XYZ file of C-alpha atoms in Angstrom:
601
model
C 19.164 -97.394 72.701
C 21.586 -99.757 74.066
C 22.496 -103.006 73.856
C 23.898 -105.772 75.940
C 25.410 -109.230 75.795
C 23.917 -112.377 77.852
C 23.347 -116.098 78.690
C 20.899 -118.535 79.811
C 20.447 -122.002 80.472
C 17.069 -124.379 81.283
C 17.863 -125.485 85.268
C 18.671 -129.337 85.036
C 16.480 -131.283 87.841
C 19.984 -132.506 89.645
C 20.754 -128.710 90.698
C 18.188 -129.514 94.010
C 20.935 -128.336 96.346
C 20.022 -124.773 94.752
C 17.371 -123.367 96.640
C 14.284 -121.921 94.702
C 12.495 -118.797 95.695
C 9.210 -118.942 94.567
C 7.608 -115.552 93.403
C 3.492 -115.417 93.319
C 4.038 -111.671 92.186
C 5.453 -108.427 92.707
C 4.156 -108.266 96.560
C 5.887 -111.648 97.255
C 9.296 -110.452 95.465
C 12.331 -111.374 97.511
C 14.146 -108.190 99.362
C 17.785 -107.430 98.569
C 17.812 -108.903 102.466
C 15.904 -111.905 101.771
C 18.152 -112.131 99.154
C 21.672 -112.385 100.538
C 20.370 -114.699 103.677
C 19.387 -116.932 100.350
C 23.325 -116.915 99.457
C 24.830 -117.714 102.649
C 22.305 -120.217 103.330
C 22.722 -122.179 99.991
C 24.886 -125.438 100.524
C 27.229 -126.334 98.451
C 26.983 -128.690 95.578
C 28.177 -131.821 96.470
C 31.294 -133.959 95.028
C 28.865 -136.174 93.256
C 27.094 -134.187 91.930
C 26.964 -133.983 88.218
C 26.964 -130.151 86.703
C 29.314 -128.270 84.230
C 31.281 -127.138 86.943
C 33.003 -123.887 86.572
C 34.650 -122.701 84.030
C 39.189 -122.812 84.186
C 39.301 -119.403 82.226
C 35.780 -117.467 82.713
C 37.116 -114.207 80.499
C 38.264 -116.799 77.644
C 35.043 -118.510 77.465
C 33.252 -115.094 78.144
C 34.960 -114.495 75.160
C 33.561 -117.374 73.527
C 30.340 -115.987 73.916
C 31.202 -112.647 72.196
C 32.727 -114.357 68.956
C 29.626 -116.111 68.639
C 27.567 -113.063 69.152
C 30.214 -111.429 66.421
C 29.682 -113.894 64.009
C 26.200 -113.623 64.530
C 26.145 -109.610 63.554
C 28.802 -109.984 60.706
C 26.747 -113.003 58.918
C 23.507 -110.876 59.036
C 25.451 -108.041 57.892
C 27.376 -110.142 54.732
C 30.706 -109.111 56.294
C 31.839 -112.245 57.162
C 31.875 -113.884 53.609
C 35.042 -112.282 51.362
C 34.101 -109.938 48.796
C 36.586 -107.703 46.699
C 38.031 -104.465 48.091
C 39.170 -101.946 45.816
C 42.388 -100.761 45.036
C 41.699 -97.128 46.482
C 42.087 -96.173 50.130
C 39.239 -94.849 52.049
C 39.323 -93.242 55.152
C 36.208 -93.544 58.202
C 36.107 -90.773 60.644
C 34.902 -91.773 63.639
C 34.111 -88.675 66.695
C 33.589 -90.840 69.585
C 34.814 -92.220 72.770
C 38.139 -93.486 71.567
C 41.547 -90.943 72.148
C 42.952 -90.072 68.896
C 44.347 -92.154 67.029
C 44.788 -93.201 63.060
C 44.752 -96.655 61.151
C 45.021 -100.273 62.473
C 45.007 -99.951 65.931
C 42.048 -98.121 67.253
C 42.639 -96.925 70.917
C 40.113 -98.570 73.432
C 38.695 -95.804 75.597
C 37.004 -95.546 79.054
C 34.024 -96.523 77.279
C 34.112 -99.012 74.557
C 31.468 -97.538 72.430
C 34.081 -95.714 69.979
C 36.317 -99.040 69.662
C 33.062 -100.889 68.562
C 31.641 -98.402 66.326
C 35.364 -98.103 64.936
C 35.690 -101.748 64.086
C 32.230 -102.976 63.273
C 32.497 -100.258 59.881
C 35.848 -101.367 59.331
C 35.144 -105.076 59.527
C 32.452 -104.263 56.966
C 34.356 -102.314 54.721
C 36.515 -105.188 54.662
C 34.581 -108.181 54.300
C 36.014 -111.542 55.440
C 39.269 -109.738 56.817
C 38.480 -109.429 60.305
C 41.687 -111.200 60.985
C 44.530 -108.530 62.589
C 46.726 -109.906 59.232
C 44.138 -109.350 56.908
C 43.184 -105.733 58.335
C 46.851 -104.677 57.907
C 47.641 -106.869 54.753
C 44.598 -106.742 52.305
C 42.622 -104.221 54.071
C 42.271 -100.742 52.259
C 40.145 -98.856 55.089
C 42.074 -96.382 57.136
C 39.953 -95.344 60.332
C 40.998 -92.131 62.448
C 39.275 -91.721 65.745
C 39.013 -88.268 67.562
C 37.472 -87.963 70.865
C 34.376 -86.082 71.323
C 32.872 -87.412 74.643
C 35.461 -86.593 77.255
C 33.210 -86.124 80.308
C 33.157 -88.718 83.387
C 30.517 -86.729 84.897
C 29.379 -82.786 84.620
C 32.706 -81.577 85.688
C 35.540 -84.153 85.155
C 36.859 -85.036 81.784
C 39.497 -87.656 80.578
C 42.289 -88.408 77.510
C 41.037 -91.875 77.344
C 37.448 -90.146 76.819
C 34.444 -90.313 79.014
C 30.599 -91.219 78.420
C 29.444 -88.142 77.235
C 30.452 -84.588 75.950
C 29.400 -81.112 74.666
C 28.489 -80.109 71.465
C 31.601 -77.942 71.045
C 33.763 -80.864 71.985
C 31.950 -82.627 68.812
C 32.617 -79.857 66.539
C 36.483 -79.558 67.634
C 36.746 -83.529 66.951
C 34.958 -83.203 63.652
C 37.707 -81.000 62.531
C 40.512 -82.556 63.436
C 38.904 -85.683 62.052
C 38.969 -83.927 58.367
C 42.380 -82.426 59.178
C 44.068 -85.703 59.998
C 42.639 -86.851 56.705
C 44.006 -83.977 54.995
C 47.421 -84.639 56.468
C 47.436 -88.554 55.673
C 45.047 -89.019 52.161
C 46.440 -89.016 48.943
C 43.585 -86.936 45.948
C 42.068 -90.192 45.239
C 41.220 -90.877 49.042
C 37.749 -90.426 50.212
C 36.281 -89.664 53.890
C 33.386 -90.814 55.977
C 32.297 -89.440 58.555
C 30.755 -91.845 61.294
C 28.316 -89.774 64.116
C 27.096 -92.488 66.034
C 26.433 -89.992 68.524
C 23.616 -87.393 69.421
C 21.723 -85.370 71.360
C 18.097 -84.724 72.179
C 16.179 -81.829 70.446
C 15.234 -79.341 72.894
C 12.088 -78.428 71.256
C 9.359 -80.428 68.816
C 9.589 -76.982 66.512
C 11.571 -76.759 63.576
C 14.509 -77.643 62.785
C 17.724 -76.048 63.666
C 19.368 -73.847 60.566
C 16.048 -74.694 58.710
C 14.765 -71.146 59.016
C 17.833 -68.867 58.075
C 15.977 -65.892 60.026
C 15.848 -67.795 63.270
C 19.615 -68.341 64.908
C 20.949 -71.566 65.578
C 22.311 -71.196 69.278
C 26.132 -71.278 69.416
C 27.090 -74.620 70.521
C 24.813 -76.322 68.214
C 25.911 -73.662 65.536
C 29.634 -75.210 66.237
C 28.539 -78.554 65.082
C 26.863 -77.445 62.455
C 29.242 -75.329 61.164
C 31.675 -77.987 61.526
C 29.429 -80.549 59.176
C 29.505 -78.056 56.624
C 32.982 -77.600 57.002
C 33.419 -81.202 56.004
C 30.711 -82.086 53.553
C 32.787 -79.113 51.474
C 35.510 -80.876 51.416
C 33.612 -83.814 49.956
C 33.210 -85.489 53.321
C 30.144 -88.260 53.388
C 28.166 -87.757 56.884
C 26.432 -89.980 58.231
C 24.721 -89.812 61.542
C 22.240 -92.262 63.843
C 18.878 -91.647 64.292
C 19.087 -91.832 67.854
C 17.079 -94.379 70.321
C 13.826 -93.699 72.524
C 14.658 -93.259 76.104
C 11.347 -94.944 76.960
C 10.107 -92.641 79.811
C 10.613 -89.514 81.175
C 9.749 -86.678 78.195
C 8.447 -87.597 75.019
C 10.733 -87.231 72.535
C 10.174 -86.760 68.623
C 12.031 -87.294 65.504
C 15.960 -87.745 65.427
C 18.511 -86.774 67.970
C 21.071 -84.218 66.362
C 23.466 -84.214 64.134
C 21.016 -86.592 62.539
C 17.665 -84.098 62.492
C 19.909 -81.955 59.825
C 19.323 -84.489 57.124
C 16.925 -82.429 56.023
C 19.392 -79.497 55.389
C 21.191 -79.753 52.081
C 24.821 -80.190 51.790
C 26.599 -76.673 50.796
C 26.742 -76.017 46.861
C 30.146 -75.177 45.891
C 29.606 -71.313 45.879
C 28.403 -71.713 48.908
C 31.648 -73.640 49.787
C 33.675 -70.800 48.169
C 32.284 -68.262 50.633
C 32.593 -70.872 53.787
C 35.731 -72.166 52.962
C 39.308 -70.419 54.360
C 41.026 -68.661 51.719
C 43.974 -70.648 51.401
C 41.828 -73.771 50.786
C 40.781 -74.810 47.657
C 36.769 -75.732 47.060
C 35.678 -78.598 45.750
C 34.869 -78.671 42.077
C 31.222 -78.434 40.587
C 29.864 -82.179 40.481
C 29.240 -82.679 36.557
C 25.520 -81.504 35.787
C 24.484 -79.806 38.970
C 24.638 -76.321 38.043
C 21.746 -75.915 40.311
C 21.362 -77.364 44.679
C 19.710 -80.511 44.137
C 16.907 -81.358 46.137
C 17.291 -82.373 49.739
C 17.173 -85.885 51.276
C 13.197 -86.212 51.060
C 12.528 -88.412 48.364
C 11.389 -87.358 44.794
C 9.029 -88.265 42.247
C 11.011 -91.841 41.153
C 12.469 -92.177 44.740
C 16.108 -90.904 44.338
C 17.812 -89.375 47.373
C 18.784 -86.168 47.747
C 22.010 -84.005 48.310
C 21.837 -83.728 52.218
C 24.155 -82.316 54.622
C 23.662 -85.488 56.658
C 22.248 -89.148 55.942
C 20.212 -90.349 58.918
C 20.399 -94.020 59.402
C 17.737 -96.273 61.233
C 18.073 -99.989 62.937
C 16.362 -102.765 62.031
C 16.151 -106.107 63.762
C 17.138 -109.632 62.632
C 13.447 -109.621 60.937
C 14.100 -106.450 58.819
C 12.057 -105.052 61.172
C 12.619 -101.399 62.899
C 14.234 -101.979 66.272
C 12.161 -101.288 69.155
C 13.956 -98.095 70.011
C 13.135 -96.365 66.895
C 12.350 -93.119 67.923
C 8.672 -91.846 66.828
C 9.030 -89.849 63.550
C 12.930 -90.583 63.273
C 13.449 -93.579 60.514
C 14.298 -92.091 57.047
C 14.967 -93.797 53.520
C 17.713 -96.062 54.946
C 18.328 -98.464 57.844
C 20.210 -101.116 58.818
C 21.134 -103.913 61.273
C 20.961 -102.964 64.693
C 21.000 -105.739 67.280
C 24.063 -106.986 68.820
C 26.688 -105.317 66.806
C 30.214 -106.277 68.096
C 33.599 -106.985 66.379
C 37.281 -105.895 67.284
C 40.525 -107.983 68.400
C 39.673 -111.438 68.646
C 40.659 -112.366 71.945
C 39.751 -108.791 73.448
C 35.836 -108.580 71.689
C 34.407 -105.756 73.167
C 30.518 -105.479 74.828
C 27.865 -105.914 72.069
C 25.876 -102.842 71.379
C 22.304 -102.215 70.223
C 21.116 -99.245 69.171
C 21.109 -96.849 65.712
C 24.402 -96.131 66.369
C 25.721 -99.976 64.907
C 23.345 -99.765 62.344
C 25.284 -96.277 60.968
C 28.778 -98.008 61.522
C 27.517 -100.557 59.183
C 26.360 -98.058 56.571
C 30.028 -96.421 57.215
C 31.754 -99.692 56.484
C 29.705 -99.984 53.266
C 30.482 -96.430 52.287
C 33.564 -97.378 52.281
C 33.346 -100.573 50.803
C 31.510 -98.757 47.525
C 34.038 -96.051 47.355
C 37.076 -98.463 47.675
C 36.177 -99.497 43.889
C 34.214 -96.166 42.606
C 36.756 -92.955 44.399
C 35.571 -90.813 41.591
C 32.128 -91.351 43.009
C 30.536 -88.265 44.317
C 29.212 -88.731 48.207
C 25.292 -88.547 47.184
C 26.416 -91.171 44.195
C 27.396 -93.699 46.532
C 24.563 -93.205 48.624
C 22.387 -93.268 45.560
C 24.228 -97.060 44.871
C 23.493 -98.148 48.320
C 20.154 -97.151 48.560
C 19.203 -99.062 45.010
C 20.979 -102.217 46.050
C 19.172 -102.398 49.323
C 16.415 -104.422 50.121
C 13.087 -103.367 50.342
C 11.558 -103.017 53.932
C 7.883 -103.143 55.048
C 6.979 -101.048 57.958
C 3.172 -101.714 59.746
C 3.595 -98.329 62.466
C 3.949 -95.330 59.942
C 4.169 -93.279 62.935
C 8.149 -94.012 62.774
C 8.561 -92.273 59.740
C 10.499 -89.319 59.435
C 8.365 -88.234 56.573
C 5.418 -90.008 55.284
C 6.482 -89.824 51.975
C 9.345 -92.476 53.057
C 6.640 -95.180 53.192
C 7.049 -96.715 49.639
C 11.033 -95.964 49.598
C 12.350 -97.558 52.608
C 15.215 -99.742 52.133
C 17.421 -101.911 54.503
C 21.339 -102.073 53.409
C 22.870 -105.222 51.735
C 26.351 -105.267 51.740
C 26.684 -107.627 48.901
C 24.565 -105.653 46.471
C 26.255 -102.568 46.944
C 29.357 -104.271 46.853
C 28.441 -105.752 43.539
C 26.529 -102.661 41.879
C 29.971 -101.100 42.328
C 31.815 -103.827 41.063
C 29.547 -103.635 37.544
C 30.227 -99.697 37.267
C 33.793 -100.131 38.361
C 34.006 -102.893 35.266
C 35.626 -105.253 37.733
C 37.625 -108.734 36.727
C 36.620 -110.139 39.695
C 33.734 -112.183 39.612
C 30.632 -112.102 41.981
C 28.926 -114.702 43.817
C 25.255 -114.249 43.489
C 23.481 -112.465 46.738
C 21.307 -113.557 49.371
C 17.578 -113.681 48.227
C 15.890 -110.118 49.009
C 13.823 -111.354 51.819
C 16.038 -113.686 53.825
C 14.427 -116.229 56.769
C 14.284 -115.437 59.753
C 16.692 -117.420 62.125
C 18.657 -118.010 64.989
C 21.915 -119.988 65.125
C 22.222 -121.837 68.647
C 25.605 -120.987 70.057
C 28.253 -123.622 69.987
C 29.545 -126.055 72.903
C 31.438 -123.400 74.696
C 29.659 -120.818 74.420
C 26.617 -123.281 75.817
C 28.860 -124.379 78.779
C 29.308 -120.884 80.115
C 25.521 -120.250 79.688
C 24.764 -123.362 81.500
C 27.548 -121.992 84.118
C 26.168 -119.031 84.174
C 22.576 -120.422 85.540
C 24.405 -122.673 87.891
C 26.006 -119.966 89.971
C 23.013 -117.571 89.715
C 20.426 -117.414 92.385
C 17.494 -118.819 90.790
C 14.050 -117.048 91.402
C 10.347 -118.498 90.276
C 8.785 -115.487 88.173
C 5.289 -115.312 87.529
C 4.797 -111.584 87.372
C 1.772 -110.364 84.980
C 2.156 -108.995 81.922
C 1.950 -105.381 81.449
C 1.791 -102.648 78.685
C 4.445 -100.894 77.344
C 6.519 -99.567 79.701
C 5.921 -97.101 82.458
C 7.180 -93.404 82.857
C 8.603 -94.188 85.943
C 11.532 -94.667 83.542
C 13.566 -91.362 83.841
C 15.586 -89.700 81.461
C 19.503 -89.517 82.021
C 20.951 -88.341 84.819
C 23.758 -86.369 83.052
C 22.646 -82.672 82.528
C 21.067 -81.713 79.148
C 22.318 -81.210 76.336
C 25.044 -83.441 76.489
C 26.266 -85.050 73.264
C 25.847 -88.779 73.995
C 27.310 -92.352 73.007
C 23.813 -93.888 70.882
C 23.672 -96.690 73.048
C 24.968 -95.763 75.491
C 26.514 -98.534 77.798
C 24.660 -101.355 78.977
C 24.349 -102.960 82.492
C 24.426 -105.825 82.113
C 27.058 -106.085 79.300
C 28.599 -109.469 80.851
C 26.590 -112.010 80.330
C 22.424 -111.839 80.227
C 20.812 -114.413 78.148
C 16.850 -115.175 77.065
C 16.011 -118.152 76.607
C 12.494 -118.615 74.747
C 11.249 -122.385 75.151
C 12.315 -122.698 78.862
C 11.170 -118.973 79.445
C 13.998 -118.410 81.374
C 16.720 -115.502 81.649
C 19.926 -115.046 83.183
C 21.067 -111.966 84.312
C 24.436 -111.062 84.905
C 25.972 -107.500 85.792
C 29.002 -106.608 84.279
C 31.873 -105.708 87.147
C 32.754 -102.432 85.243
C 29.757 -100.967 84.694
C 29.929 -97.447 85.884
C 26.182 -96.532 86.189
C 25.155 -97.581 89.308
C 22.585 -100.004 90.955
C 19.968 -101.398 88.677
C 16.308 -102.150 89.774
C 12.621 -102.100 88.354
C 13.841 -104.817 86.125
C 11.364 -104.935 82.659
C 11.769 -107.415 80.093
C 10.567 -106.208 77.111
C 9.815 -109.284 74.230
C 8.603 -107.926 70.758
C 6.879 -111.017 68.436
C 6.511 -110.820 64.845
C 3.516 -109.419 64.636
C 4.233 -106.488 66.385
C 2.892 -107.825 69.539
C 5.058 -107.402 72.881
C 5.064 -109.208 76.266
C 6.004 -106.544 79.197
C 7.466 -108.334 82.236
C 8.582 -107.619 85.731
C 10.181 -110.319 86.959
C 12.588 -108.547 89.272
C 10.714 -105.301 91.000
C 11.865 -106.176 94.333
C 15.329 -107.294 93.157
C 18.193 -104.803 93.159
C 21.457 -105.774 91.280
C 24.486 -104.243 91.552
C 28.193 -105.035 90.290
C 29.141 -107.220 93.472
C 28.105 -110.448 94.717
C 26.209 -111.591 95.650
C 23.675 -109.326 94.208
C 25.299 -109.390 90.304
C 23.479 -112.221 89.143
C 19.829 -113.965 88.927
C 18.112 -116.309 86.839
C 14.145 -115.995 86.138
C 12.669 -118.982 85.414
C 8.678 -119.317 84.331
C 8.389 -116.141 82.316
C 5.001 -115.471 81.295
C 5.501 -115.386 77.531
C 2.939 -115.543 74.740
C 5.250 -117.150 72.293
C 3.607 -119.844 70.059
C 5.900 -122.697 68.552
C 3.795 -122.922 65.485
C 5.965 -120.791 63.317
C 3.670 -118.259 63.006
C 4.740 -116.131 65.908
C 8.207 -115.819 66.739
C 10.404 -113.733 68.837
C 12.740 -110.425 67.059
C 13.592 -108.829 69.844
C 14.530 -109.269 73.841
C 15.104 -105.857 75.635
C 15.889 -105.359 79.513
C 14.841 -101.874 81.020
C 16.260 -100.693 84.490
C 15.696 -97.459 86.993
C 19.607 -96.779 87.209
C 20.760 -94.945 90.915
C 24.548 -93.725 91.462
C 26.831 -93.454 94.203
C 25.064 -89.911 95.316
C 21.637 -91.436 94.947
C 20.452 -89.906 91.573
C 18.137 -92.006 89.181
C 17.688 -91.973 85.624
C 16.971 -94.958 83.191
C 18.868 -97.084 81.079
C 17.564 -100.242 78.435
C 19.463 -102.805 76.159
C 18.646 -105.608 74.061
C 20.033 -108.948 74.805
C 20.946 -111.877 73.213
C 17.741 -115.420 72.830
C 17.546 -118.059 71.379
C 14.791 -120.845 71.192
C 16.584 -123.874 72.914
């Protein structure tokens, strides 16, 4: 449920001045003291040694790496290619970690999660217009941010935003988002609410609010009421299905508020009773004199008019991401691996999780709605669904309902916009969209990025790793350090975030901890590699090494990973992840995990 950005490279033989530590298994792993001694005793490279050399501007090169990740992600989503945009403005509200703001300049919070979600949604809604001038002059999407997660610790909040929040704070942020939209939008402008946040269900019982005889706890009911309020104003509400926490107590089904996909949106009569007397309820859509079916599919595969549409995540092979929670995968999914967007020279850390997928669908919905402003939220979602790509799913335990097996779709931006253009009788000519099943590929980074990867490798402590393969992640991973029931971003801020990178053919990985990471010291590193046949390698290359934010223990490279990849094209890597135990400055232990980039070099 997390994410990351990375970098790595093979070790040239010329690097003999670096002393390599041979690791025969967990028992022989170097201790922190041994690593410190190794760092101190490592001789400097001689002047005549041929190396890439230190980079003149580390942050600039790091941005080149993130630019590669951004282009890779937007290419997969279909947002690099210019597509026609409609004439009607659409608002995307993002209650998250960014302070309250509006339109072009999304403010970064203490956590950049909200900024990243807002910029991904806007980039997708205005494909091919990621340059700031084009965003300002040609993009009709307006972004509203409201601070929903202000907590730095359980007791401390910041006006610039924090890392988590309470359900009541989320509810207040949703109300503010609707109010800001009402103040600024004209009568034709529609509202998409992007909820890339959530909290864990407290039980595996019935969905809160599904049984009217059982009261919903006040904090959760505050969010439920805010969502109904927004729905009564014709807002389209999208929520991340959540990510598997890997360890700790077992979690089944989507997180809240995505779990409310099973509740129907309020009818016009219910909205009349719900809204204040001075507010005008929405008009009844044509032909909807009775409540439509809820989200589970009917016999012909149509969507129902759900209060919330839950969104799942896919990797580059169009498969559900590894962090998919059992019983959470709904009808719609979208690309969710290493999502990044934003100001060209200030790109944030790439993130992986269903929050990224939700932002992609929010942007797609805005792109469709800009052409068809008279459509209802359900009609927009039905169009996105019908134009999506069929997905194959082998693990039916991931599905929120067995009936979804035949109806699972991955969102396709080009096809959705093409469908909207055809219905809007637009004059623009659309080029052919991508085939329904695209070939899986991971483009290699450019020279600048490769130089950064090589430089990372040269400056890291090299360890020959030969740990044995293990079954899935152990239960030693712990839940979040923050007390429940907090509302968290999905995913949280990653530990790497600065440069971690896996090379498949070289069987090597570089891990470099972000100096800005606030989580604490990372230990018990586990590398998970998932293949196209759904098999998994689980490796423990650094079980005795602690990684911190400061040198010398913030950068290592591990060589000789026992990957089972076979270069015959029949079994290829589709996702790589790092899992950690994280210990804060109070000695409290929790866990985190993050997807990392990889190439086949």
